[in-house]
Coordinates of C-alpha atoms in Angstrom, one line a residue:
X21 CA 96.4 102.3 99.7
X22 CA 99.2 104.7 99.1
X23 CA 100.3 107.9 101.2
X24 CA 99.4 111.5 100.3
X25 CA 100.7 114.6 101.3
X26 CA 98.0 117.8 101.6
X27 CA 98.4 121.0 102.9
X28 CA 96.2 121.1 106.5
X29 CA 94.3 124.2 105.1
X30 CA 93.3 122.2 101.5
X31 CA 92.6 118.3 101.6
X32 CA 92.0 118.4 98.2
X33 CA 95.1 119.4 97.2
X34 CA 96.8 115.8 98.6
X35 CA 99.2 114.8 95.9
X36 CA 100.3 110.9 96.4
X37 CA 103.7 110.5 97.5
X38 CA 104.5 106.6 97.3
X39 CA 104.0 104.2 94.5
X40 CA 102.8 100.9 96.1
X41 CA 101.0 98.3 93.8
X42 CA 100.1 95.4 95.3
X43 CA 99.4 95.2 99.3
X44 CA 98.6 99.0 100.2
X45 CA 100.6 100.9 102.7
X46 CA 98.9 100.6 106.1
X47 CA 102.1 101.7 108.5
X48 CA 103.4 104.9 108.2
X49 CA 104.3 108.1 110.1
X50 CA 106.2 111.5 109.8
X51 CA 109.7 112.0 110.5
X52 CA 110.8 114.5 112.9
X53 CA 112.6 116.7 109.8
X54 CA 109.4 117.5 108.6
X55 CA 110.0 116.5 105.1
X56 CA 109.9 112.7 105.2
X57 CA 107.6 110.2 104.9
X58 CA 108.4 106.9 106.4
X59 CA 106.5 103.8 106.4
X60 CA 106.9 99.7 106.6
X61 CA 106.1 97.2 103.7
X62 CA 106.1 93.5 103.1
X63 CA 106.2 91.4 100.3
X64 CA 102.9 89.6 99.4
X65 CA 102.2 89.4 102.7
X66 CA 105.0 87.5 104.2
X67 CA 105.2 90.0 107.2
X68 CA 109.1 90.5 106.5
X69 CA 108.9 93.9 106.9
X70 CA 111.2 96.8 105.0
X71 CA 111.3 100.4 106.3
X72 CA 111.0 103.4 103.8
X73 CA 112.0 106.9 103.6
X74 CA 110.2 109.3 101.3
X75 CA 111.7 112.5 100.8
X76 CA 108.8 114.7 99.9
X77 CA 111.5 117.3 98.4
X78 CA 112.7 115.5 95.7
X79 CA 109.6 112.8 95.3
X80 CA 112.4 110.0 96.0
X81 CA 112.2 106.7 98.0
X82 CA 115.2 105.1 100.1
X83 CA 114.7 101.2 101.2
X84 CA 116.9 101.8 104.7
X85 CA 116.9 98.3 104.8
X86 CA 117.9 97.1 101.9
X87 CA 118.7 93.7 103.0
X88 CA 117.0 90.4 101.6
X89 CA 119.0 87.4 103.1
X90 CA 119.5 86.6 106.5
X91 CA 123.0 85.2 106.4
X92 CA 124.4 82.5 109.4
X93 CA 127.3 80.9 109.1
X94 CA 128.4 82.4 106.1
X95 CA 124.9 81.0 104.3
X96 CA 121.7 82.5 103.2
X97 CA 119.4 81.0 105.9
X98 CA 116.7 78.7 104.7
X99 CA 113.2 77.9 105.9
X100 CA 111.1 74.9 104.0
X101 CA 113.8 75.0 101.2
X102 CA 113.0 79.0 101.1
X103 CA 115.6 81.5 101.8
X104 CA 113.8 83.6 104.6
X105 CA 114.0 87.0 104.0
X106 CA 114.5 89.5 107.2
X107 CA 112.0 91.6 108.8
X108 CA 112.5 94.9 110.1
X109 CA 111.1 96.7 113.1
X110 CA 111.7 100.6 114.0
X111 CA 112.4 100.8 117.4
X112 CA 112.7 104.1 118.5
X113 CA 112.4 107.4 116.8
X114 CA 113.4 110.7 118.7
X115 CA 112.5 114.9 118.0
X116 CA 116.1 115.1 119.4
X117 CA 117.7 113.0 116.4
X118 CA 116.0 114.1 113.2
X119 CA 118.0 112.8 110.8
X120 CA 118.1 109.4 112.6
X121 CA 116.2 106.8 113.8
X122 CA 116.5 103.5 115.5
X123 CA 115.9 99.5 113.3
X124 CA 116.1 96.2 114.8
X125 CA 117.2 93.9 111.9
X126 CA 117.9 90.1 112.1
X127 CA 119.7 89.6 108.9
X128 CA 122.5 87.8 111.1
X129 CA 119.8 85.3 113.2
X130 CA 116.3 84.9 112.4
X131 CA 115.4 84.8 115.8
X132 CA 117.2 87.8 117.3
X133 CA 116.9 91.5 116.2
X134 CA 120.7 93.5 116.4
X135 CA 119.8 97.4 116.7
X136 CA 121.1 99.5 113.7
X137 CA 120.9 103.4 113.8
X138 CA 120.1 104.4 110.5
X139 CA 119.9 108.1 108.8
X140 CA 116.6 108.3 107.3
X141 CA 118.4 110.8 104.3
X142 CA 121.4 108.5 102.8
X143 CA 120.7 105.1 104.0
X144 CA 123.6 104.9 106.1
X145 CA 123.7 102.6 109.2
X146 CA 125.5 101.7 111.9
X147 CA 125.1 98.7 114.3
X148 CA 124.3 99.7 118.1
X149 CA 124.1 96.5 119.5
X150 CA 124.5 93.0 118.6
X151 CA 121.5 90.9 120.3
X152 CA 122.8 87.5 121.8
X153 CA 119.2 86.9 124.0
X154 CA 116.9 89.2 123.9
X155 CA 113.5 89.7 122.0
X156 CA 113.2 93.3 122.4
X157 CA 114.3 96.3 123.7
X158 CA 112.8 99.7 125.1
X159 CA 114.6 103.0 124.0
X160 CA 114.3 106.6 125.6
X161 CA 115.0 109.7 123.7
X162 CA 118.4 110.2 123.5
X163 CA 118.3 106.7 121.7
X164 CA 120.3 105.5 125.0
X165 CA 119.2 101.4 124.9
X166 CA 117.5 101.1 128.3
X167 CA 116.0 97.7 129.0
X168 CA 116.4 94.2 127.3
X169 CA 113.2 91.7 127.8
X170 CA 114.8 87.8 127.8
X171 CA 111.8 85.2 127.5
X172 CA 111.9 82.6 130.1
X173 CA 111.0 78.4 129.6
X174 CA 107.3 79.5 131.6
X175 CA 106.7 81.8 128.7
X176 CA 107.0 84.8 131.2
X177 CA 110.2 87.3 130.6
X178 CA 113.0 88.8 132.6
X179 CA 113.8 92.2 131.9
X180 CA 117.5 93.5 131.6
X181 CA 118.7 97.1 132.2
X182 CA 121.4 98.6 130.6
X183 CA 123.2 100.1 134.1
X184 CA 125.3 102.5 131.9
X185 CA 122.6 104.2 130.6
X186 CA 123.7 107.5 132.3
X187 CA 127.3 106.9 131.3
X188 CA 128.4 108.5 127.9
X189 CA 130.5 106.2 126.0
X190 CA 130.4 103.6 127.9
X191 CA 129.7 100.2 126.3
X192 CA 126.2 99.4 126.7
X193 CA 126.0 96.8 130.3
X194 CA 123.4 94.8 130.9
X195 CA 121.9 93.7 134.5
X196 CA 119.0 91.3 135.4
X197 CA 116.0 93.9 136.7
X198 CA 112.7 92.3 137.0
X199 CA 110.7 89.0 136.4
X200 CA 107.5 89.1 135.0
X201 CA 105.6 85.6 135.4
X202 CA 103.7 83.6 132.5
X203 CA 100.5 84.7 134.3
X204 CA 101.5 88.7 133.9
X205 CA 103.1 88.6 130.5
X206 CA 100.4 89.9 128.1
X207 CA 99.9 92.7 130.9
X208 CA 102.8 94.1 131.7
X209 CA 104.8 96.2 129.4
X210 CA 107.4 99.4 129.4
X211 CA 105.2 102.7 128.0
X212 CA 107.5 105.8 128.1
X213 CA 110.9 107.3 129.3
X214 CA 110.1 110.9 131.6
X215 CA 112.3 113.2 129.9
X216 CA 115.2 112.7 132.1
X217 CA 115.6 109.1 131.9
X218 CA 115.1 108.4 135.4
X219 CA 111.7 107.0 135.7
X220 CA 110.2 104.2 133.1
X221 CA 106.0 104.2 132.9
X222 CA 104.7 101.3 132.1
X223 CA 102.0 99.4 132.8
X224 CA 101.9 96.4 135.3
X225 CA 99.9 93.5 136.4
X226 CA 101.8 92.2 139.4
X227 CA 100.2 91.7 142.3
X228 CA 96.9 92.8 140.8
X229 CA 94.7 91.6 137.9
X230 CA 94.3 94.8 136.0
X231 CA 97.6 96.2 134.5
X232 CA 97.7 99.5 135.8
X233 CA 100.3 102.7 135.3
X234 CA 103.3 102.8 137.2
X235 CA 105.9 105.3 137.2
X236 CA 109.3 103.6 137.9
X237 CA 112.4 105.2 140.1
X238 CA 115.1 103.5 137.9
X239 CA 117.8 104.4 140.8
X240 CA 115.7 102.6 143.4
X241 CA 113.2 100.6 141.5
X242 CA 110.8 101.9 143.6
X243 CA 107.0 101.8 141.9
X244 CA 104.3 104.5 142.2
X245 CA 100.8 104.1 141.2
X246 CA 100.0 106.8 138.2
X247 CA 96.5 105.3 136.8
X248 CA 94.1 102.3 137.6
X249 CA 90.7 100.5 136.2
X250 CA 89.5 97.1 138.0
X251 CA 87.7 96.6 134.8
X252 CA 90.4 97.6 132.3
X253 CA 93.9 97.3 131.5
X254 CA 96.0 100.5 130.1
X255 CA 95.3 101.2 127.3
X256 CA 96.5 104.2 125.3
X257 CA 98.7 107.5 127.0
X258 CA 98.7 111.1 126.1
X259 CA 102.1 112.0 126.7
X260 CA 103.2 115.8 126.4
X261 CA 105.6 116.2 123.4
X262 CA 108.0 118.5 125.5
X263 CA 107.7 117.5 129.4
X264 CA 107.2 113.6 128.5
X265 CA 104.4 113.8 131.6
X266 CA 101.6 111.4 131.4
X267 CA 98.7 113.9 130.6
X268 CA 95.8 111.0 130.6
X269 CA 95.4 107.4 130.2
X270 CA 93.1 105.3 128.5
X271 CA 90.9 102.4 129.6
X272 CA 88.7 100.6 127.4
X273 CA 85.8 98.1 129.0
X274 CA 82.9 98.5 127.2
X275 CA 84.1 102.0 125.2
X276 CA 87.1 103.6 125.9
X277 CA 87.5 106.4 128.4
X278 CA 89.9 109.1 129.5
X279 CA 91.4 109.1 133.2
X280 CA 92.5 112.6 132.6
X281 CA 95.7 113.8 134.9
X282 CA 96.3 117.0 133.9
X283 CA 93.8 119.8 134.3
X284 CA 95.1 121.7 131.1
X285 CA 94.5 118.2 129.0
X286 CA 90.8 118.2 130.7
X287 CA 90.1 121.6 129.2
X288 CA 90.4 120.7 125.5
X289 CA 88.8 117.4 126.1
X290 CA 85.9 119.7 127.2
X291 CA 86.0 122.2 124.4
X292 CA 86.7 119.0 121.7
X293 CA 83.6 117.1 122.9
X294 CA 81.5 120.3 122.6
X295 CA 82.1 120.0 118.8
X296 CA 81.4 116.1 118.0
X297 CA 80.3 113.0 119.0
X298 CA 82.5 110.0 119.5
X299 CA 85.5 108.6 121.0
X300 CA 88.3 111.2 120.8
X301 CA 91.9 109.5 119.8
X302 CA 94.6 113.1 119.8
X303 CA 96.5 111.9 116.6
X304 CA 99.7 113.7 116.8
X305 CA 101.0 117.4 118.2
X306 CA 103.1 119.9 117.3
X307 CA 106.2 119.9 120.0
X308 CA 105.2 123.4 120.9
X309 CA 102.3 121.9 121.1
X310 CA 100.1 124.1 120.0
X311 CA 98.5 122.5 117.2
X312 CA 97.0 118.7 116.9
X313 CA 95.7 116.3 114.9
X314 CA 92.1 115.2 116.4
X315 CA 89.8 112.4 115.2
X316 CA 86.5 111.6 116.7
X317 CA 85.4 107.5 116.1
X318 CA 81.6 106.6 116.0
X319 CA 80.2 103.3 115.6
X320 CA 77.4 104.5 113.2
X321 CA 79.4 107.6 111.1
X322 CA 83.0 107.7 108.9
X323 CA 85.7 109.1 111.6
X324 CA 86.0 113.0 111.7
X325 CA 89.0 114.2 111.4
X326 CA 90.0 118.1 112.7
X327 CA 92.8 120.3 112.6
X328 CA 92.9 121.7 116.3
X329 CA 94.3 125.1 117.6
X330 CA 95.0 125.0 121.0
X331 CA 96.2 128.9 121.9
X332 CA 92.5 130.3 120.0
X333 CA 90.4 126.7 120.9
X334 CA 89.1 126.2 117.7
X335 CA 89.1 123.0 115.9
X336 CA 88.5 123.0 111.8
X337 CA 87.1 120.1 110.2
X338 CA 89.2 118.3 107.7
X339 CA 87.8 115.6 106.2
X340 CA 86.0 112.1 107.4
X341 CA 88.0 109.1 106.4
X342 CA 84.7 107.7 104.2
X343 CA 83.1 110.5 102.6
X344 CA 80.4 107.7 100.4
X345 CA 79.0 106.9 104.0
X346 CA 78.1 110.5 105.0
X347 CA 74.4 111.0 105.7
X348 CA 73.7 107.5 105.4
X349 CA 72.2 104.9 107.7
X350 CA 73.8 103.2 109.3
X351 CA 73.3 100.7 112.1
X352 CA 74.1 101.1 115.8
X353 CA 76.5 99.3 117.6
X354 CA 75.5 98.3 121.6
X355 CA 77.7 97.2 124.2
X356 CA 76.4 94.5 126.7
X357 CA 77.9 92.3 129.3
X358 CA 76.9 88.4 128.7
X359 CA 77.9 86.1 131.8
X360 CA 79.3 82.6 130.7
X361 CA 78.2 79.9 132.2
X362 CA 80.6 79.7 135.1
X363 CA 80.3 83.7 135.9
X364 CA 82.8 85.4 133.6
X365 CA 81.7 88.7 132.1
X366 CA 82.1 88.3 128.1
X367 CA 82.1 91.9 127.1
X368 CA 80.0 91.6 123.7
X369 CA 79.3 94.3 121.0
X370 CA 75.5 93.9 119.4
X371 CA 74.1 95.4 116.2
X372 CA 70.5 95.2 115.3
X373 CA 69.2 96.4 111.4
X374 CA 68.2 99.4 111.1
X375 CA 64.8 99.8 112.0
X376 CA 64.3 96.3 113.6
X377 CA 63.3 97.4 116.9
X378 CA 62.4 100.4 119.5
X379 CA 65.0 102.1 121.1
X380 CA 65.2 101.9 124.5
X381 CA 66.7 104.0 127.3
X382 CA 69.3 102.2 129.3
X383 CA 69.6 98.8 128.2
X384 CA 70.4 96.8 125.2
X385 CA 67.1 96.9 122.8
X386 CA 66.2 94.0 121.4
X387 CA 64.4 93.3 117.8
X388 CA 60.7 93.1 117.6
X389 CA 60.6 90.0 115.9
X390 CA 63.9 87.5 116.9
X391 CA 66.0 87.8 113.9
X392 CA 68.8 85.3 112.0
X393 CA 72.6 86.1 113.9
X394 CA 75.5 86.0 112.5
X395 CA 78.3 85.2 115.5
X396 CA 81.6 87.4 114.5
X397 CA 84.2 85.7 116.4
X398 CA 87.5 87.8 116.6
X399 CA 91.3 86.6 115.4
X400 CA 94.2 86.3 118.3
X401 CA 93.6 85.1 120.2
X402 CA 95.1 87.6 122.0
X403 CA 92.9 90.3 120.8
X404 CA 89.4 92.1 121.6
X405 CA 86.7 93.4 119.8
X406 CA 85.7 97.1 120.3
X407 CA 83.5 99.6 120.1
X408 CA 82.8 101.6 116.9
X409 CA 82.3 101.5 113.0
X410 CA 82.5 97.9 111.7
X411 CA 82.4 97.0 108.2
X412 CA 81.3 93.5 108.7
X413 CA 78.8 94.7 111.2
X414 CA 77.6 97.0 109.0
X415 CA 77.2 95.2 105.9
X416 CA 75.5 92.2 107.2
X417 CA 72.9 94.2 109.6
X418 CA 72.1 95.8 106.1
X419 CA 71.0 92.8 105.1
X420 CA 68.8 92.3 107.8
X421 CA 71.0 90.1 110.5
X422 CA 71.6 90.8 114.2
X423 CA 75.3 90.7 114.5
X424 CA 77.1 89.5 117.8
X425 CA 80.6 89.6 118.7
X426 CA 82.0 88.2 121.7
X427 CA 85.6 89.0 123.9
X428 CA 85.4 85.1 125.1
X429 CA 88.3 84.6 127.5
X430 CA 92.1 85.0 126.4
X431 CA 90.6 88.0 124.8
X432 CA 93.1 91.1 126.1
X433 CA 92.2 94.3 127.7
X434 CA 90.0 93.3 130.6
X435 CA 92.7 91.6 132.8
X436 CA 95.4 88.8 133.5
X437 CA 92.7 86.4 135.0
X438 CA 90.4 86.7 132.3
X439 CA 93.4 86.2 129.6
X440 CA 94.8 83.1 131.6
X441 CA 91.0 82.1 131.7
X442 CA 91.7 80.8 128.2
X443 CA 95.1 78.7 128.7
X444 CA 94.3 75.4 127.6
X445 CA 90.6 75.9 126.5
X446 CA 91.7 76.6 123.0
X447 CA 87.9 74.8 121.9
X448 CA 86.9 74.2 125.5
X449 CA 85.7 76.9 127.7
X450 CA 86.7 79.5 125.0
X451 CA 84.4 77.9 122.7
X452 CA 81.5 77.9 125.5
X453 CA 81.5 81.3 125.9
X454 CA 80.8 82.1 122.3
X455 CA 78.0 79.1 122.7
X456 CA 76.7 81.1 125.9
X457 CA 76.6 84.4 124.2
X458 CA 74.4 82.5 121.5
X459 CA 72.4 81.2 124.0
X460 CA 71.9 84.2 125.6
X461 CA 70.6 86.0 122.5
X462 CA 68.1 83.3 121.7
X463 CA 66.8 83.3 125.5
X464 CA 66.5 86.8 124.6
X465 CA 64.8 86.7 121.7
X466 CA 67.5 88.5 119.7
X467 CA 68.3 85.3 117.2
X468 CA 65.9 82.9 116.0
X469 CA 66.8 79.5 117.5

């Protein structure tokens, strides 16, 4: 996988702009100038990851961090009689500061990452901040460092803010701001800056199960409720490239879905789904925002991907991102809630050969014969399946197998109690549920026993 560069108007024009070999490029984004590529790499996997600039006007690359010891004490830092090399994360990119963006580095400890701003067109970097606790940080647009998050001995975190923020030139001063508990951890997170810097989004757990949307008086810490789900945490936001308002939030249960806040946002959303089927993700905007990048996801079709003018509404088609599955078929994916044997709700994805059974209105069809199942357990396990194309699903319900995956608890998304369901069941009650989803397709006569 490497990165090309087409005109919106001729896809088939792309010309390949990086020279990757080995792993693929799977991370990478434009910069604000408009004429640079930049991505993230590792080396055979290793997860130490380097940041790349690509300027498309000359064909060159820049490593902006080309650094491959981590150095304490005056010695390269070793790991298993390895020298560890350090890993790179971009931490805040901004329209305001083309030329520039934000990298957390830990060449000088392994385990904290210093903030280095870093000019995407001559490599040049200078340190912002040199981390003595904290294991991230949150960013607004002016690249002004706003909060700190400390992890605490319950595995919870206390988050710092930088009371200067508002103060140019003065050194960067940080101030305990707010616990968040063990038990809210994996659902509670900073999202976005409004564009004055005054109120943080983010999504919160605290006192509830479901991590909703907050918006944040930074001056008085006072919280307002933006966006909720009982069934879902927040997912993804549509932010407006100029205002920074929170246009819609997503939550996904069973599919994902749009709680839509601002009536202009609802109107495109109407005119898009007129046009295709399938989960609409809006993939980037112009910042007048009058153009955007649109994809539509289906569980049983390559994604479609459309150029979109907002000021005429008229979306052009692009491309799909598998052209070799076009017009074939391909197996349906259904979403069904399992219940576990003490009562939790499993949110499952099902998919049934093609042809195997009669489709029925409603509810979750089942084969006509009970079939042979292959139980697709997800990674994590902090993590959840999803709806929509799966290779795996795909390729083994071509060969005539009912595929079931299951979100057993400690799967995210669905809420603190069902993530802290899992604590300490690592092969105990985690492993039940996947045994009572099993069970639940045989009793069901979905899998041969």
């Amino acid at each position: 996988l490497n990165v090309w560069v087409a005109p919106a108007s001729d896809p088939k024009a792309a010309k390949v702009v990086t020279n990757d070999t080995s792993r693929g490029i799977r991370q990478f984004f434009w910069a604000h100038t408009n004429s640079h590529i930049l991505y993230l790499q590792d080396k055979d996997g290793d997860e130490n990851w380097k940041v790349f600039s690509v300027d498309l006007s000359t064909n060159t690359t820049k490593d902006l961090t080309p650094i491959d010891e981590i150095i304490v004490d005056g010695k390269p830092f070793e790991q298993g009689g390895k020298k560890l090399r350090p890993t790179a994360r971009i931490e805040a990119v901004s329209e305001r500061f083309p030329d520039e963006i934000i990298i957390g580095l830990n060449s000088r400890n392994p385990q904290l990452h210093d903030l280095h701003r870093v000019n995407i067109k001559t490599g040049a970097m200078t340190k912002v901040l040199e981390n003595s606790m904290f294991v991230g940080f949150d960013l607004d647009d002016d690249f002004r460092v706003r909060l700190g998050a400390q992890m605490q001995p319950d595995g919870g975190h206390l988050l710092h803010k930088n009371v200067n923020w508002n103060s140019p030139g003065a050194d960067i001063k940080f101030e305990p701001w707010e616990k968040i508990g063990q038990e809210d951890a994996l659902t509670s997170s900073p999202t976005s800056w409004s564009k004055d810097g005054g109120t943080l989004y983010m999504s919160d757990s605290r006192g509830r199960n479901t991590g909703a949307l907050f918006a944040v008086d930074m001056a008085t810490s006072k919280k307002s409720l933006v966006a909720e789900n009982p069934k879902a945490d927040t997912g993804g936001v549509v932010i407006h490239p100029q205002t920074k308002a929170i246009q819609a939030v997503g939550f996904n249960y069973l599919r994902n879905e749009w709680t839509v806040l601002d009536p202009a946002l609802q109107k495109d959303l109407d005119y898009l789904k007129s046009i295709s089927g399938g989960e609409i993700t809006i993939g980037s905007r112009s910042l007048d925002d009058q153009v955007w990048t649109v994809s539509f996801a289906d569980d049983a079709a390559p994604t479609k991907s459309f150029i979109y003018d907002r000021v005429n509404k008229k979306a052009t088609f692009v491309f799909t991102n598998f052209s070799a599955l076009e017009g074939q078929s391909l197996a349906t994916m259904h979403p069904l809630v399992i219940k576990s044997r003490d009562g939790l709700d499993l949110v499952s994805y099902l998919t049934l050969p093609v042809g195997s059974y009669k489709e029925a209105t409603g509810s979750t069809p089942r084969p006509n014969a009970p079939l042979p199942m292959i139980l697709v357990v997800h990674g994590g396990p902090w993590a959840r399946d999803a709806w929509g194309y799966n290779a795996l699903h795909q390729w083994l319900a071509n060969r005539g197998y009912a595929v079931l995956s299951v979100n057993f608890r400690g799967s995210t998304g669905f809420g603190k109690d069902f993530i802290n369901a899992g604590n300490r069941e690592w092969a105990g009650k985690m492993h039940d549920d996947l045994i009572d989803a099993v069970n639940w397709a045989v009793e069901h006569k979905v899998a041969d026993k």
